[in-house]
């Protein structure tokens, strides 16, 4: 083998230089001549010439260094391409799975978990006889076809041929119906679909518009998540791992370095991908969209379906427990009709909403009465005193051993009948909070005065909505009067010498908070408001207030202020006003607030607005 020194001592042309990569020599290592070394063997791994290359000409050395650099660059490119390729494969896999024909077991729990659960459960709480399953499906769907309510989202799904628009219509209705009655949702749904009939329309809207239309419907994060989901479907949102959500244009600055799950404007087609890819979509909502819009054979369990299943199979244990929840979902998947999964799920929800109601169920009108364990228990109680009463199936396990029966601490109550099921889980009482809020007004020569609204932060309770300037007060706070004045000055500048006037209180109960507002008003007599208002604030007329994106609590506050301004007390549609003699003993928080505000502020007779 020739040494490197012998190779490097050969004459080299100034015009061509050494042939580092001779194409005609294919017998050597990676295209190098036999017996030669690759440039990486001669040049150090960090690009530093080794002692063996000391005799090389500058041009040859530069060429070899360039080869090493290009090799490292190609390796770097390959390492970056690999995760991108993996991401692309995952995206295509998700979309392909969403387009695949759903099977009868889509969305169900793992088979092993189902087998273990059913093995520990008495047949009394199951549907093991396929004849009973068939009867349940047939009777329920027959009843639904005759008795179903004419609702706008059902008409929309029936008339819409485009699958993405159909899924969007179902999605909006399901989100609005969470914790909200159908009668309330109908008007909001109609206005929403008229304004944003497609996902693209919603993705192009601003958060201010969404909050404005959602105003009064409650649980305002639902509207924000709907829009986030629409923008994600169209690739307009990025993941924000620090904030634990998405960042979208027109609401917050986006982060282009984050990986975006592009869905190409198409809704995922299965319950699994819907739940995985869309923000705010849980197991129930995903199952409802997949079954109603795409005919995926998957069950759903909402509050109405839960009540029906608990009564039909006499499930008296806490339905919020993991064991009972898994059991109910397994029942739902077992019962769903593979030929009409969407109609079946809607029928089960309709039955719980109109017949199998929480307090006064109409058992005589129930299409599945013959299969209802709770109704059979009522009949047994009525016939037990008669001789020759028929045998009625019971749970084979003893009550103390069965984890689905009524607990020993809360046994069957004959007075409750079928409403023994389901047993409500004990709920923690909402925590109490206190706030002082002031309606700052600027009188005008004509018309109603202008009032000041400020915007809440983009996260937390009532995110992004508008409210009157407010300060949070604790029962032990000592300087709430000064804090409220400072908050007013922060938004409006210097204030008049007059003090805010106390108008009354408003109590509003959120899902987990009981918030008491002490309501005040202050007029900027003869002054001109800041023009334009500082960022995050705006001056509105009374008429503009009613169409603004404000919460129900702020509408109650405005009602107290409006009644005081007009000197009237409206009828029963207004919140109930109480006199001092009719009011209960104030809480400690109220006593502290009164002690700080009222001794120094001239007040009218206090009013109280309660939800």
Coordinates of C-alpha atoms in Angstrom, one line a residue:
X1 CA 0.0 0.0 0.0
X2 CA 1.3 3.4 -0.9
X3 CA 2.0 5.8 1.9
X4 CA 0.4 9.2 2.2
X5 CA 3.8 10.8 1.8
X6 CA 4.4 9.0 -1.5
X7 CA 0.9 10.1 -2.8
X8 CA 1.4 13.7 -1.7
X9 CA 4.9 13.9 -3.3
X10 CA 3.6 13.3 -6.8
X11 CA 3.5 16.4 -9.0
X12 CA 0.2 18.3 -8.9
X13 CA -1.2 20.4 -11.7
X14 CA -1.9 24.0 -10.7
X15 CA -5.0 24.1 -12.8
X16 CA -6.6 20.8 -11.9
X17 CA -5.1 19.9 -8.5
X18 CA -5.3 16.4 -7.1
X19 CA -8.1 14.2 -8.1
X20 CA -9.8 13.7 -4.8
X21 CA -13.0 12.0 -6.1
X22 CA -12.0 10.2 -9.4
X23 CA -15.3 8.9 -10.9
X24 CA -13.5 6.2 -12.8
X25 CA -12.2 4.5 -9.7
X26 CA -15.1 2.5 -8.2
X27 CA -13.1 -0.1 -6.4
X28 CA -12.1 2.0 -3.5
X29 CA -13.9 3.1 -0.3
X30 CA -16.9 5.4 -1.2
X31 CA -15.5 6.3 -4.6
X32 CA -11.9 6.8 -3.6
X33 CA -9.0 5.0 -5.3
X34 CA -8.0 1.6 -3.9
X35 CA -5.5 2.0 -1.1
X36 CA -6.4 5.7 -0.6
X37 CA -8.0 7.3 2.5
X38 CA -11.2 9.3 2.7
X39 CA -10.8 13.0 3.5
X40 CA -12.2 12.4 6.9
X41 CA -9.4 10.0 7.7
X42 CA -6.8 12.6 6.8
X43 CA -8.6 15.6 8.2
X44 CA -9.4 15.7 11.9
X45 CA -13.0 15.3 13.0
X46 CA -13.2 19.0 14.0
X47 CA -11.9 20.2 10.7
X48 CA -8.2 20.5 11.8
X49 CA -5.5 19.0 9.5
X50 CA -3.7 16.0 10.9
X51 CA 0.0 15.4 10.7
X52 CA -0.6 13.2 7.7
X53 CA -2.0 16.1 5.7
X54 CA 0.8 18.6 6.6
X55 CA 2.4 18.0 3.2
X56 CA -0.8 18.6 1.2
X57 CA -1.0 21.6 -1.0
X58 CA -3.3 24.4 0.3
X59 CA -5.8 23.7 -2.5
X60 CA -6.1 20.0 -1.7
X61 CA -6.4 20.8 2.0
X62 CA -9.3 23.2 1.3
X63 CA -11.0 20.7 -0.8
X64 CA -10.8 18.0 1.9
X65 CA -12.0 20.4 4.5
X66 CA -14.9 21.4 2.3
X67 CA -15.8 17.7 2.0
X68 CA -15.9 17.3 5.8
X69 CA -18.1 20.3 6.2
X70 CA -20.5 19.2 3.5
X71 CA -20.7 15.7 5.1
X72 CA -21.6 17.2 8.5
X73 CA -24.2 19.5 6.9
X74 CA -25.9 16.5 5.1
X75 CA -26.0 14.6 8.4
X76 CA -27.6 17.6 10.1
X77 CA -30.2 18.0 7.4
X78 CA -31.1 14.3 7.7
X79 CA -31.5 14.6 11.4
X80 CA -33.9 17.5 11.0
X81 CA -35.8 15.8 8.2
X82 CA -36.4 12.7 10.3
X83 CA -38.7 14.4 13.0
X84 CA -40.5 16.4 10.3
X85 CA -41.1 13.2 8.3
X86 CA -42.3 11.5 11.5
X87 CA -44.7 14.4 12.1
X88 CA -45.9 14.2 8.6
X89 CA -46.5 10.5 8.9
X90 CA -48.4 11.0 12.1
X91 CA -50.6 13.7 10.5
X92 CA -51.4 11.5 7.5
X93 CA -52.1 8.6 9.8
X94 CA -54.5 10.7 11.8
X95 CA -56.3 12.0 8.7
X96 CA -56.4 8.5 7.1
X97 CA -57.8 7.0 10.3
X98 CA -60.4 9.8 10.4
X99 CA -61.4 8.9 6.8
X100 CA -61.5 5.2 7.5
X101 CA -64.8 3.3 7.8
X102 CA -65.6 3.1 11.5
X103 CA -66.0 -0.3 13.1
X104 CA -68.6 -1.3 15.6
X105 CA -66.1 -1.1 18.4
X106 CA -64.6 2.4 17.7
X107 CA -64.3 4.5 20.8
X108 CA -64.9 1.6 23.2
X109 CA -62.7 0.8 26.2
X110 CA -59.9 -1.7 25.9
X111 CA -61.3 -5.3 25.7
X112 CA -59.3 -6.5 28.7
X113 CA -60.7 -3.7 30.9
X114 CA -64.2 -4.5 29.7
X115 CA -63.8 -8.2 30.4
X116 CA -62.4 -7.6 33.9
X117 CA -65.2 -5.1 34.7
X118 CA -68.0 -7.3 33.4
X119 CA -66.6 -10.3 35.2
X120 CA -66.9 -8.5 38.5
X121 CA -70.5 -7.1 37.8
X122 CA -73.7 -9.0 38.3
X123 CA -75.7 -9.7 35.1
X124 CA -78.5 -7.7 36.8
X125 CA -76.6 -4.5 35.8
X126 CA -75.8 -5.7 32.3
X127 CA -77.4 -6.4 28.9
X128 CA -76.2 -9.9 28.3
X129 CA -79.2 -11.1 26.3
X130 CA -79.0 -9.9 22.7
X131 CA -82.8 -10.1 22.4
X132 CA -83.1 -7.4 25.1
X133 CA -80.6 -5.3 23.3
X134 CA -82.5 -5.6 20.0
X135 CA -85.8 -4.8 21.8
X136 CA -84.2 -1.8 23.4
X137 CA -83.0 -0.4 20.1
X138 CA -86.2 -1.1 18.2
X139 CA -88.5 0.4 20.9
X140 CA -86.4 3.5 21.5
X141 CA -85.9 4.4 17.8
X142 CA -89.5 3.8 17.0
X143 CA -90.5 6.2 19.8
X144 CA -87.9 8.7 18.7
X145 CA -89.2 8.7 15.1
X146 CA -92.6 9.7 16.4
X147 CA -91.8 12.0 19.3
X148 CA -88.6 13.8 18.6
X149 CA -88.5 17.5 18.9
X150 CA -88.0 19.7 15.9
X151 CA -84.7 21.4 16.7
X152 CA -82.6 23.7 14.4
X153 CA -79.4 21.6 14.6
X154 CA -81.3 18.4 13.7
X155 CA -82.7 20.2 10.6
X156 CA -79.2 21.4 9.8
X157 CA -77.7 17.9 9.9
X158 CA -80.6 16.4 7.9
X159 CA -80.3 19.0 5.1
X160 CA -76.5 19.4 4.9
X161 CA -74.7 17.1 2.5
X162 CA -71.2 18.3 3.2
X163 CA -69.7 16.2 6.0
X164 CA -67.5 19.0 7.4
X165 CA -70.4 21.5 7.6
X166 CA -72.6 18.8 9.1
X167 CA -70.0 18.0 11.8
X168 CA -69.5 21.7 12.5
X169 CA -73.2 22.1 13.0
X170 CA -73.3 19.2 15.5
X171 CA -70.2 20.5 17.2
X172 CA -71.7 24.0 17.8
X173 CA -74.9 22.5 19.2
X174 CA -73.2 20.1 21.5
X175 CA -70.9 22.7 23.0
X176 CA -73.8 25.2 23.5
X177 CA -76.0 22.5 25.1
X178 CA -73.4 21.7 27.8
X179 CA -74.9 22.8 31.1
X180 CA -77.5 24.8 29.2
X181 CA -81.2 24.1 28.5
X182 CA -82.4 23.5 25.0
X183 CA -84.9 26.4 25.1
X184 CA -82.1 28.8 25.9
X185 CA -79.7 27.4 23.2
X186 CA -82.1 27.6 20.2
X187 CA -81.9 31.4 19.8
X188 CA -78.1 31.5 20.3
X189 CA -77.6 28.6 17.9
X190 CA -79.7 30.2 15.2
X191 CA -77.9 33.5 15.4
X192 CA -74.5 31.8 15.5
X193 CA -75.1 29.7 12.4
X194 CA -76.5 32.7 10.5
X195 CA -73.3 34.7 11.3
X196 CA -70.7 31.8 10.9
X197 CA -72.3 29.0 8.8
X198 CA -68.9 27.4 8.2
X199 CA -65.7 26.6 10.0
X200 CA -63.8 29.1 7.8
X201 CA -66.2 31.8 8.8
X202 CA -65.7 31.1 12.5
X203 CA -62.0 30.9 12.1
X204 CA -61.9 34.4 10.5
X205 CA -63.9 36.0 13.3
X206 CA -62.4 37.9 16.2
X207 CA -62.6 36.8 19.8
X208 CA -64.6 40.0 20.6
X209 CA -67.3 39.0 18.1
X210 CA -67.5 35.5 19.6
X211 CA -67.8 36.8 23.1
X212 CA -70.4 39.3 22.1
X213 CA -72.7 36.7 20.5
X214 CA -72.0 34.3 23.4
X215 CA -72.9 36.9 26.0
X216 CA -75.5 35.6 28.4
X217 CA -75.1 31.9 27.5
X218 CA -72.5 31.3 30.3
X219 CA -69.4 29.2 30.5
X220 CA -67.7 31.6 28.1
X221 CA -64.6 29.5 27.6
X222 CA -66.8 27.2 25.4
X223 CA -67.1 29.8 22.7
X224 CA -63.3 30.6 22.8
X225 CA -62.5 26.9 22.5
X226 CA -64.9 26.5 19.6
X227 CA -63.1 29.2 17.7
X228 CA -59.7 27.8 18.6
X229 CA -60.8 24.5 17.2
X230 CA -62.1 26.1 14.0
X231 CA -58.7 27.8 13.5
X232 CA -56.8 24.7 14.2
X233 CA -58.8 22.8 11.6
X234 CA -57.7 25.5 9.1
X235 CA -54.1 25.6 10.4
X236 CA -54.3 29.1 11.9
X237 CA -53.4 28.1 15.5
X238 CA -50.2 27.0 17.1
X239 CA -49.6 24.9 20.2
X240 CA -48.5 26.8 23.3
X241 CA -47.0 24.3 25.7
X242 CA -46.4 26.9 28.4
X243 CA -50.0 28.2 28.5
X244 CA -51.4 24.7 28.0
X245 CA -53.5 25.7 25.0
X246 CA -53.4 27.3 21.6
X247 CA -52.4 30.7 20.4
X248 CA -54.4 32.0 17.5
X249 CA -54.2 35.2 15.2
X250 CA -56.4 38.2 16.0
X251 CA -56.5 37.2 19.7
X252 CA -52.9 36.6 20.7
X253 CA -49.5 36.7 18.9
X254 CA -48.7 33.3 17.4
X255 CA -45.5 31.4 17.8
X256 CA -44.3 30.3 14.3
X257 CA -41.6 28.0 15.8
X258 CA -44.3 25.7 17.4
X259 CA -45.5 22.6 15.4
X260 CA -48.9 23.2 14.0
X261 CA -51.3 20.2 13.4
X262 CA -52.6 21.1 9.9
X263 CA -56.0 19.4 9.2
X264 CA -56.5 21.0 5.8
X265 CA -59.9 22.4 6.6
X266 CA -61.4 19.0 7.3
X267 CA -63.0 17.8 10.5
X268 CA -61.5 14.5 11.9
X269 CA -63.8 11.7 11.2
X270 CA -63.7 9.5 14.3
X271 CA -64.3 10.0 18.0
X272 CA -60.7 9.2 18.8
X273 CA -59.2 11.8 16.4
X274 CA -61.8 14.4 17.3
X275 CA -61.0 14.1 21.0
X276 CA -57.2 14.1 20.3
X277 CA -57.0 17.0 17.9
X278 CA -59.7 19.5 18.8
X279 CA -59.4 21.7 21.9
X280 CA -62.2 21.4 24.4
X281 CA -63.7 18.3 22.8
X282 CA -64.0 15.5 25.4
X283 CA -65.3 11.9 25.1
X284 CA -69.0 12.8 25.0
X285 CA -68.7 15.6 22.4
X286 CA -66.4 13.6 20.2
X287 CA -68.8 10.6 20.3
X288 CA -71.8 12.8 19.5
X289 CA -70.1 14.4 16.5
X290 CA -68.7 11.1 15.2
X291 CA -72.0 9.3 15.5
X292 CA -74.4 12.0 14.3
X293 CA -72.3 13.5 11.5
X294 CA -70.3 10.5 10.4
X295 CA -72.4 7.5 11.5
X296 CA -69.6 6.1 13.6
X297 CA -70.9 3.3 15.8
X298 CA -70.0 4.6 19.2
X299 CA -72.1 5.4 22.2
X300 CA -72.4 8.6 24.2
X301 CA -73.0 9.3 27.9
X302 CA -74.2 12.8 28.9
X303 CA -76.4 13.7 31.9
X304 CA -79.6 12.5 30.2
X305 CA -78.2 9.2 28.9
X306 CA -76.5 8.6 32.3
X307 CA -79.9 8.9 34.0
X308 CA -81.6 6.5 31.6
X309 CA -78.9 3.9 31.9
X310 CA -78.7 4.1 35.7
X311 CA -82.5 3.5 35.9
X312 CA -82.7 0.9 33.2
X313 CA -79.9 -1.2 34.8
X314 CA -80.5 -0.1 38.5
X315 CA -77.0 1.5 38.9
X316 CA -77.2 3.2 42.3
X317 CA -73.5 3.8 43.0
X318 CA -71.9 7.2 42.6
X319 CA -71.9 7.8 38.8
X320 CA -68.9 10.1 39.0
X321 CA -66.7 7.2 40.2
X322 CA -64.3 5.7 37.7
X323 CA -65.8 2.2 38.0
X324 CA -69.4 3.4 37.4
X325 CA -68.3 5.7 34.6
X326 CA -66.6 2.9 32.7
X327 CA -69.6 0.7 33.2
X328 CA -72.0 3.2 31.8
X329 CA -69.9 3.9 28.8
X330 CA -69.6 0.2 28.1
X331 CA -73.4 -0.1 28.3
X332 CA -73.8 2.8 25.9
X333 CA -71.4 1.2 23.4
X334 CA -73.2 -2.1 23.8
X335 CA -76.7 -0.7 23.1
X336 CA -75.9 1.7 20.2
X337 CA -77.6 0.7 17.0
X338 CA -75.0 0.0 14.3
X339 CA -77.5 0.9 11.5
X340 CA -78.5 4.3 13.0
X341 CA -75.9 5.3 15.6
X342 CA -76.5 9.0 15.5
X343 CA -80.3 8.7 15.8
X344 CA -79.9 6.2 18.6
X345 CA -77.7 8.5 20.6
X346 CA -80.1 11.4 20.1
X347 CA -83.0 9.2 21.0
X348 CA -81.4 8.2 24.3
X349 CA -80.7 11.9 25.1
X350 CA -84.2 12.8 24.0
X351 CA -85.7 10.1 26.3
X352 CA -83.8 11.5 29.3
X353 CA -84.7 15.1 28.5
X354 CA -88.4 14.6 28.0
X355 CA -89.6 11.4 29.6
X356 CA -87.0 10.0 32.1
X357 CA -86.6 13.4 33.8
X358 CA -84.7 13.9 37.1
X359 CA -87.7 14.6 39.4
X360 CA -91.0 13.6 37.7
X361 CA -90.4 10.8 35.2
X362 CA -93.2 9.8 32.9
X363 CA -92.8 6.1 33.2
X364 CA -96.2 5.4 31.5
X365 CA -94.8 7.0 28.3
X366 CA -91.4 5.3 28.4
X367 CA -90.7 3.0 25.4
X368 CA -88.2 0.9 27.3
X369 CA -90.3 0.5 30.5
X370 CA -90.4 -3.3 30.2
X371 CA -86.6 -3.4 30.4
X372 CA -86.2 -0.9 33.2
X373 CA -84.9 -2.4 36.5
X374 CA -85.9 0.6 38.5
X375 CA -89.5 0.4 37.3
X376 CA -89.5 -3.3 38.0
X377 CA -88.3 -2.5 41.6
X378 CA -91.3 -0.2 42.0
X379 CA -93.7 -2.8 40.8
X380 CA -92.2 -5.4 43.2
X381 CA -92.6 -3.0 46.1
X382 CA -96.3 -2.6 45.1
X383 CA -97.0 -6.3 44.7
X384 CA -94.9 -7.6 47.6
X385 CA -97.9 -7.4 50.0
X386 CA -100.1 -9.5 47.6
X387 CA -100.0 -13.3 47.7
X388 CA -98.5 -15.0 44.7
X389 CA -96.6 -12.0 43.6
X390 CA -94.4 -12.7 40.6
X391 CA -90.6 -13.2 41.0
X392 CA -88.6 -10.2 39.8
X393 CA -84.9 -10.5 39.1
X394 CA -82.5 -9.0 41.6
X395 CA -78.8 -8.5 41.9
X396 CA -77.1 -11.8 42.5
X397 CA -74.5 -10.2 44.6
X398 CA -75.1 -9.0 48.1
X399 CA -75.5 -5.3 48.4
X400 CA -72.3 -4.9 50.3
X401 CA -70.3 -6.8 47.6
X402 CA -71.8 -5.2 44.5
X403 CA -70.1 -1.9 43.6
X404 CA -73.0 -0.8 41.3
X405 CA -76.0 -1.2 43.6
X406 CA -77.3 1.4 46.0
X407 CA -74.9 1.8 48.8
X408 CA -75.8 0.5 52.3
X409 CA -75.6 4.0 53.6
X410 CA -78.3 5.2 51.2
X411 CA -80.7 2.2 50.7
X412 CA -83.8 2.1 48.5
X413 CA -86.4 4.8 49.5
X414 CA -89.9 3.7 48.4
X415 CA -91.1 7.3 48.4
X416 CA -88.6 8.2 45.6
X417 CA -89.5 5.3 43.3
X418 CA -87.4 5.2 40.1
X419 CA -85.7 8.5 41.1
X420 CA -83.6 6.5 43.6
X421 CA -81.4 6.2 40.5
X422 CA -79.0 7.8 39.9
X423 CA -77.9 9.0 43.3
X424 CA -76.4 12.4 43.1
X425 CA -72.8 12.8 44.3
X426 CA -72.3 15.2 47.1
X427 CA -71.0 18.6 45.7
X428 CA -68.8 21.0 47.4
X429 CA -70.6 24.3 48.1
X430 CA -69.2 27.2 45.9
X431 CA -66.6 29.3 47.6
X432 CA -67.6 32.8 48.5
X433 CA -65.9 35.8 47.0
X434 CA -66.6 39.6 47.2
X435 CA -66.1 42.4 44.8
X436 CA -66.8 46.1 44.7
X437 CA -67.8 47.5 41.3
X438 CA -68.6 51.0 40.1
X439 CA -70.7 52.3 37.2
X440 CA -68.7 55.4 36.1
X441 CA -70.9 57.6 34.0
X442 CA -70.4 60.7 31.9
X443 CA -73.6 62.7 31.4
X444 CA -74.5 64.0 28.0
X445 CA -76.7 66.9 26.9
X446 CA -79.1 64.5 25.2
X447 CA -79.7 60.8 25.6
X448 CA -78.4 58.4 28.2
X449 CA -75.0 59.0 29.8
X450 CA -71.9 57.2 28.7
X451 CA -70.7 54.4 30.9
X452 CA -67.1 53.0 31.3
X453 CA -66.3 49.4 30.6
X454 CA -62.9 47.7 31.0
X455 CA -61.8 44.3 29.6
X456 CA -60.9 41.4 31.7
X457 CA -57.6 39.4 31.2
X458 CA -57.4 36.9 28.4
X459 CA -57.3 34.0 30.9
X460 CA -59.2 32.9 34.0
X461 CA -62.9 33.5 34.9
X462 CA -64.9 35.4 32.2
X463 CA -61.7 35.8 30.1
X464 CA -61.8 38.6 27.6
X465 CA -65.3 39.9 28.6
X466 CA -66.1 43.5 29.5
X467 CA -67.1 44.7 32.9
X468 CA -67.5 47.8 35.1
X469 CA -64.3 48.8 36.9
X470 CA -64.1 46.4 39.9
X471 CA -61.8 45.4 42.7
X472 CA -61.7 42.1 44.5
X473 CA -62.4 42.5 48.2
X474 CA -61.6 40.0 51.1
X475 CA -63.7 40.0 54.2
X476 CA -60.7 41.2 56.2
X477 CA -59.7 44.0 53.7
X478 CA -59.1 47.4 55.2
X479 CA -58.8 49.8 52.3
X480 CA -61.5 48.9 49.7
X481 CA -62.8 52.4 49.3
X482 CA -59.3 53.7 48.3
X483 CA -58.7 50.7 46.1
X484 CA -61.9 51.3 44.2
X485 CA -61.1 55.0 43.7
X486 CA -57.6 54.1 42.5
X487 CA -59.1 51.6 40.0
X488 CA -61.4 54.3 38.6
X489 CA -58.6 56.8 38.3
X490 CA -56.5 54.3 36.5
X491 CA -59.0 54.1 33.7
X492 CA -60.6 57.6 33.7
X493 CA -58.0 60.0 35.1
X494 CA -58.8 62.6 37.9
X495 CA -62.2 62.1 39.6
X496 CA -64.6 64.7 41.0
X497 CA -64.7 65.4 44.7
X498 CA -68.0 63.5 45.2
X499 CA -67.7 60.0 46.5
X500 CA -69.3 56.9 44.8
X501 CA -72.9 56.3 45.8
X502 CA -73.8 52.8 47.1
X503 CA -76.8 51.3 45.1
X504 CA -77.1 47.8 46.5
X505 CA -75.6 44.4 46.0
X506 CA -75.8 41.7 43.3
X507 CA -75.2 38.0 44.1
X508 CA -74.3 35.8 41.1
X509 CA -73.4 32.1 41.4
X510 CA -71.0 30.6 38.9
X511 CA -70.4 26.9 38.7
X512 CA -67.9 27.0 41.6
X513 CA -68.0 30.6 43.0
X514 CA -70.7 32.6 44.8
X515 CA -69.7 36.2 44.0
X516 CA -71.2 39.1 45.8
X517 CA -70.9 42.5 44.1
X518 CA -71.3 45.8 46.0
X519 CA -72.6 48.1 43.4
X520 CA -71.7 51.8 43.3
X521 CA -72.1 54.7 40.8
X522 CA -70.2 57.9 40.2
X523 CA -70.9 60.7 37.8
X524 CA -68.2 62.8 36.1
X525 CA -70.1 66.1 36.3
X526 CA -69.0 68.6 33.8
X527 CA -65.9 66.6 32.9
X528 CA -64.9 65.1 29.6
X529 CA -63.9 61.5 29.5
X530 CA -60.5 60.5 28.1
X531 CA -60.7 60.5 24.4
X532 CA -59.9 58.0 23.1
X533 CA -60.3 55.7 26.1
X534 CA -57.0 54.0 27.1
X535 CA -56.3 50.5 25.8
X536 CA -58.6 48.0 27.4
X537 CA -61.4 50.5 28.2
X538 CA -64.3 52.0 26.3
X539 CA -67.1 54.4 26.8
X540 CA -70.5 53.1 25.7
X541 CA -74.1 54.3 25.6
X542 CA -76.8 52.3 27.4
X543 CA -77.9 50.9 24.1
X544 CA -74.4 49.8 23.2
X545 CA -74.0 48.1 26.5
X546 CA -76.9 45.7 25.8
X547 CA -75.1 44.3 22.7
X548 CA -71.6 44.3 24.2
X549 CA -69.7 41.2 25.3
X550 CA -70.6 41.3 29.0
X551 CA -71.4 38.6 31.5
X552 CA -74.8 38.0 33.0
X553 CA -73.4 39.2 36.3
X554 CA -72.6 42.6 34.8
X555 CA -76.1 42.8 33.2
X556 CA -77.5 42.4 36.8
X557 CA -75.2 45.2 38.0
X558 CA -76.4 47.4 35.2
X559 CA -80.0 46.6 36.0
X560 CA -79.5 47.9 39.6
X561 CA -77.9 51.0 38.2
X562 CA -80.6 51.5 35.5
X563 CA -83.4 51.1 38.0
X564 CA -81.8 53.6 40.3
X565 CA -81.3 56.2 37.5
X566 CA -84.9 55.9 36.4
X567 CA -86.2 55.8 39.9
X568 CA -88.4 52.8 39.1
X569 CA -88.9 49.3 40.4
X570 CA -89.9 47.0 37.6
X571 CA -92.1 44.0 37.9
X572 CA -91.3 40.3 38.5
X573 CA -89.0 40.1 35.5
X574 CA -86.5 42.3 37.4
X575 CA -84.4 40.8 40.1
X576 CA -86.1 40.8 43.5
X577 CA -85.3 43.8 45.6
X578 CA -85.2 43.4 49.4
X579 CA -85.7 45.9 52.1
X580 CA -83.5 46.0 55.2
X581 CA -86.2 44.4 57.3
X582 CA -86.5 41.5 54.8
X583 CA -82.8 40.8 54.4
X584 CA -81.1 38.0 56.2
X585 CA -78.2 38.8 58.6
X586 CA -75.4 39.9 56.4
X587 CA -72.3 37.7 56.1
X588 CA -69.0 38.7 57.6
X589 CA -67.8 39.9 54.2
X590 CA -70.9 42.1 53.8
X591 CA -70.4 43.5 57.3
X592 CA -66.8 44.4 56.5
X593 CA -67.8 46.0 53.2
X594 CA -70.6 48.0 54.9
X595 CA -68.2 49.2 57.6
X596 CA -65.8 50.6 55.0
X597 CA -68.2 52.0 52.5
X598 CA -71.4 53.1 54.0
X599 CA -70.3 55.2 57.0
X600 CA -68.5 57.6 54.7
X601 CA -70.7 57.4 51.6
X602 CA -74.2 58.8 51.4
X603 CA -76.5 55.9 50.4
X604 CA -80.1 55.3 49.4
X605 CA -82.0 52.4 50.9
X606 CA -79.8 49.4 49.9
X607 CA -81.2 47.1 47.3
X608 CA -80.3 43.4 46.9
X609 CA -80.3 41.5 43.7
X610 CA -80.1 37.7 44.0
X611 CA -80.0 35.1 41.3

